[in-house]
Amino acid sequence: MSCGLQPVPVSQNCVRLTFQKGSPGEKAGMTPPPTDRPDPAVLVLDRIPGRGEASDLIGAALEAGARWVALKAAGLPPGFLVLSTGQAGEFAQKCVNYRIGLAILGDIGPALATSSALRDWVRECNRGDHVWFLNDEAELAARLSQRSSGSEQE
């Protein structure tokens, strides 16, 4: 597997995915999704590696059965939220192309304060179904729950 995911049996009906020591996934600080959750599995990354590794991360999400990738805002590389660099847009587009949802979790206030274009993009993303900017994992879980129950209003 591209990011070093390996299945670890927990019980007869439950398999949890972990990263092999020293694998790209482990080095990137990824938290693999449990496969025994009824809601869409989410691959949570504490930090994101370089720009060229987006495809590997999406591959890891697909291999893990994750339907969402959540990036912690504190672990984003410098310039990720500067739209002129193309980093955020490129990563978001790859996720959308592979039908993987993307959630940026945490405080992005400083970046929003300096860019009206970013504020507009965040607002539009949060109205949609594929890319969200949220405060934390609890808000992501709530939004996914609303989405799966069909009660979210557009």
Short mmCIF file of C-alpha atoms in Angstrom, two decimals:
data_model
loop_
_atom_site.label_atom_id
_atom_site.label_comp_id
_atom_site.label_asym_id
_atom_site.label_seq_id
_atom_site.Cartn_x
_atom_site.Cartn_y
_atom_site.Cartn_z
CA MET A 1 0.00 0.00 0.00
CA SER A 2 1.33 3.39 -0.92
CA CYS A 3 1.29 4.95 2.55
CA GLY A 4 2.06 1.80 4.55
CA LEU A 5 -1.43 0.85 5.77
CA GLN A 6 -1.79 -2.57 7.31
CA PRO A 7 -4.93 -4.24 8.68
CA VAL A 8 -4.91 -5.26 12.35
CA PRO A 9 -7.76 -7.61 13.40
CA VAL A 10 -9.53 -6.36 16.52
CA SER A 11 -12.36 -8.86 16.58
CA GLN A 12 -14.13 -11.18 14.18
CA ASN A 13 -16.16 -8.33 12.65
CA CYS A 14 -13.81 -5.41 13.10
CA VAL A 15 -10.57 -4.47 11.41
CA ARG A 16 -8.71 -1.30 12.30
CA LEU A 17 -6.14 0.13 9.93
CA THR A 18 -2.78 1.23 11.27
CA PHE A 19 0.36 2.56 9.62
CA GLN A 20 3.56 0.58 9.62
CA LYS A 21 6.37 2.19 11.63
CA GLY A 22 8.38 4.49 9.37
CA SER A 23 5.86 4.36 6.49
CA PRO A 24 4.95 7.55 4.60
CA GLY A 25 1.56 7.56 6.31
CA GLU A 26 3.06 7.26 9.78
CA LYS A 27 5.64 9.97 8.99
CA ALA A 28 2.85 12.26 7.74
CA GLY A 29 1.04 11.91 11.06
CA MET A 30 -2.04 10.28 9.54
CA THR A 31 -4.67 8.72 11.75
CA PRO A 32 -6.24 5.91 9.71
CA PRO A 33 -9.99 5.40 9.86
CA PRO A 34 -11.52 2.49 11.73
CA THR A 35 -13.43 0.27 9.34
CA ASP A 36 -16.14 -0.58 11.88
CA ARG A 37 -17.79 2.85 11.87
CA PRO A 38 -21.29 3.21 10.39
CA ASP A 39 -20.60 6.75 9.15
CA PRO A 40 -18.29 7.50 6.24
CA ALA A 41 -14.74 6.68 7.26
CA VAL A 42 -12.48 9.71 7.59
CA LEU A 43 -8.71 9.68 7.17
CA VAL A 44 -7.42 12.39 9.55
CA LEU A 45 -4.01 13.94 8.90
CA ASP A 46 -2.29 15.99 11.57
CA ARG A 47 -0.02 17.41 8.91
CA ILE A 48 0.21 17.15 5.15
CA PRO A 49 3.45 16.31 3.41
CA GLY A 50 4.68 18.03 0.28
CA ARG A 51 2.61 19.01 -2.70
CA GLY A 52 3.65 16.01 -4.80
CA GLU A 53 2.27 13.53 -2.27
CA ALA A 54 -1.40 14.46 -2.65
CA SER A 55 -2.02 11.50 -4.94
CA ASP A 56 -0.41 9.12 -2.42
CA LEU A 57 -2.62 10.46 0.35
CA ILE A 58 -5.75 10.08 -1.76
CA GLY A 59 -4.60 6.58 -2.68
CA ALA A 60 -4.21 5.76 1.01
CA ALA A 61 -7.71 7.09 1.70
CA LEU A 62 -9.16 4.95 -1.09
CA GLU A 63 -7.26 1.87 0.08
CA ALA A 64 -8.50 2.44 3.63
CA GLY A 65 -12.08 2.76 2.47
CA ALA A 66 -12.21 6.36 3.64
CA ARG A 67 -14.69 8.66 1.98
CA TRP A 68 -13.26 11.81 3.57
CA VAL A 69 -9.80 13.25 4.21
CA ALA A 70 -9.54 15.69 7.11
CA LEU A 71 -6.50 17.97 7.28
CA LYS A 72 -5.65 19.72 10.54
CA ALA A 73 -5.19 23.42 9.77
CA ALA A 74 -2.23 23.66 12.15
CA GLY A 75 -0.37 21.08 10.04
CA LEU A 76 -0.88 22.69 6.64
CA PRO A 77 2.34 23.62 4.85
CA PRO A 78 3.25 27.31 4.55
CA GLY A 79 1.32 28.95 1.74
CA PHE A 80 -1.29 26.18 1.51
CA LEU A 81 -4.14 28.65 2.06
CA VAL A 82 -2.62 31.34 -0.18
CA LEU A 83 -4.81 30.74 -3.21
CA SER A 84 -2.24 32.09 -5.67
CA THR A 85 0.06 29.12 -4.85
CA GLY A 86 -2.58 26.69 -6.09
CA GLN A 87 -1.83 24.20 -3.31
CA ALA A 88 -5.26 24.15 -1.66
CA GLY A 89 -7.11 24.20 -4.97
CA GLU A 90 -4.99 21.42 -6.43
CA PHE A 91 -5.49 19.18 -3.40
CA ALA A 92 -9.22 19.93 -3.25
CA GLN A 93 -9.63 19.22 -6.97
CA LYS A 94 -7.84 15.87 -6.68
CA CYS A 95 -10.13 14.91 -3.80
CA VAL A 96 -13.22 15.90 -5.78
CA ASN A 97 -11.96 14.00 -8.86
CA TYR A 98 -11.66 10.81 -6.79
CA ARG A 99 -14.95 11.45 -4.95
CA ILE A 100 -13.19 11.87 -1.61
CA GLY A 101 -14.54 14.64 0.61
CA LEU A 102 -12.04 17.13 2.05
CA ALA A 103 -12.36 18.85 5.41
CA ILE A 104 -9.91 21.44 6.72
CA LEU A 105 -10.20 21.38 10.52
CA GLY A 106 -9.16 24.19 12.83
CA ASP A 107 -8.57 27.91 12.94
CA ILE A 108 -7.77 29.51 9.59
CA GLY A 109 -8.67 33.00 10.84
CA PRO A 110 -5.27 34.57 10.11
CA ALA A 111 -5.42 33.42 6.47
CA LEU A 112 -9.03 34.59 6.12
CA ALA A 113 -8.12 38.01 7.51
CA THR A 114 -5.67 38.64 4.68
CA SER A 115 -7.61 37.32 1.70
CA SER A 116 -11.11 38.17 0.54
CA ALA A 117 -10.74 35.54 -2.20
CA LEU A 118 -10.08 32.86 0.43
CA ARG A 119 -13.08 34.04 2.47
CA ASP A 120 -15.26 33.72 -0.65
CA TRP A 121 -13.88 30.27 -1.48
CA VAL A 122 -14.41 29.00 2.08
CA ARG A 123 -17.98 30.32 2.09
CA GLU A 124 -18.75 28.62 -1.24
CA CYS A 125 -17.08 25.36 -0.20
CA ASN A 126 -19.06 25.21 3.03
CA ARG A 127 -22.29 25.50 1.03
CA GLY A 128 -21.38 22.41 -0.97
CA ASP A 129 -20.92 18.72 -0.32
CA HIS A 130 -17.26 18.07 -1.14
CA VAL A 131 -14.95 20.55 0.62
CA TRP A 132 -15.62 21.96 4.08
CA PHE A 133 -13.74 24.26 6.45
CA LEU A 134 -14.77 23.34 10.00
CA ASN A 135 -13.65 23.96 13.57
CA ASP A 136 -12.89 20.39 14.66
CA GLU A 137 -13.62 16.68 14.26
CA ALA A 138 -16.82 16.99 16.32
CA GLU A 139 -18.22 19.51 13.84
CA LEU A 140 -17.20 17.23 10.96
CA ALA A 141 -18.93 14.27 12.60
CA ALA A 142 -22.08 16.34 13.10
CA ARG A 143 -22.06 17.56 9.50
CA LEU A 144 -21.52 14.03 8.17
CA SER A 145 -24.35 12.80 10.38
CA GLN A 146 -26.66 15.53 9.04
CA ARG A 147 -25.63 14.69 5.51
CA SER A 148 -26.24 10.96 5.89
CA SER A 149 -29.65 11.58 7.48
CA GLY A 150 -30.59 13.92 4.64
CA SER A 151 -31.54 16.72 7.02
CA GLU A 152 -28.94 19.26 5.87
CA GLN A 153 -30.45 22.27 4.19
CA GLU A 154 -28.61 23.85 1.24
#
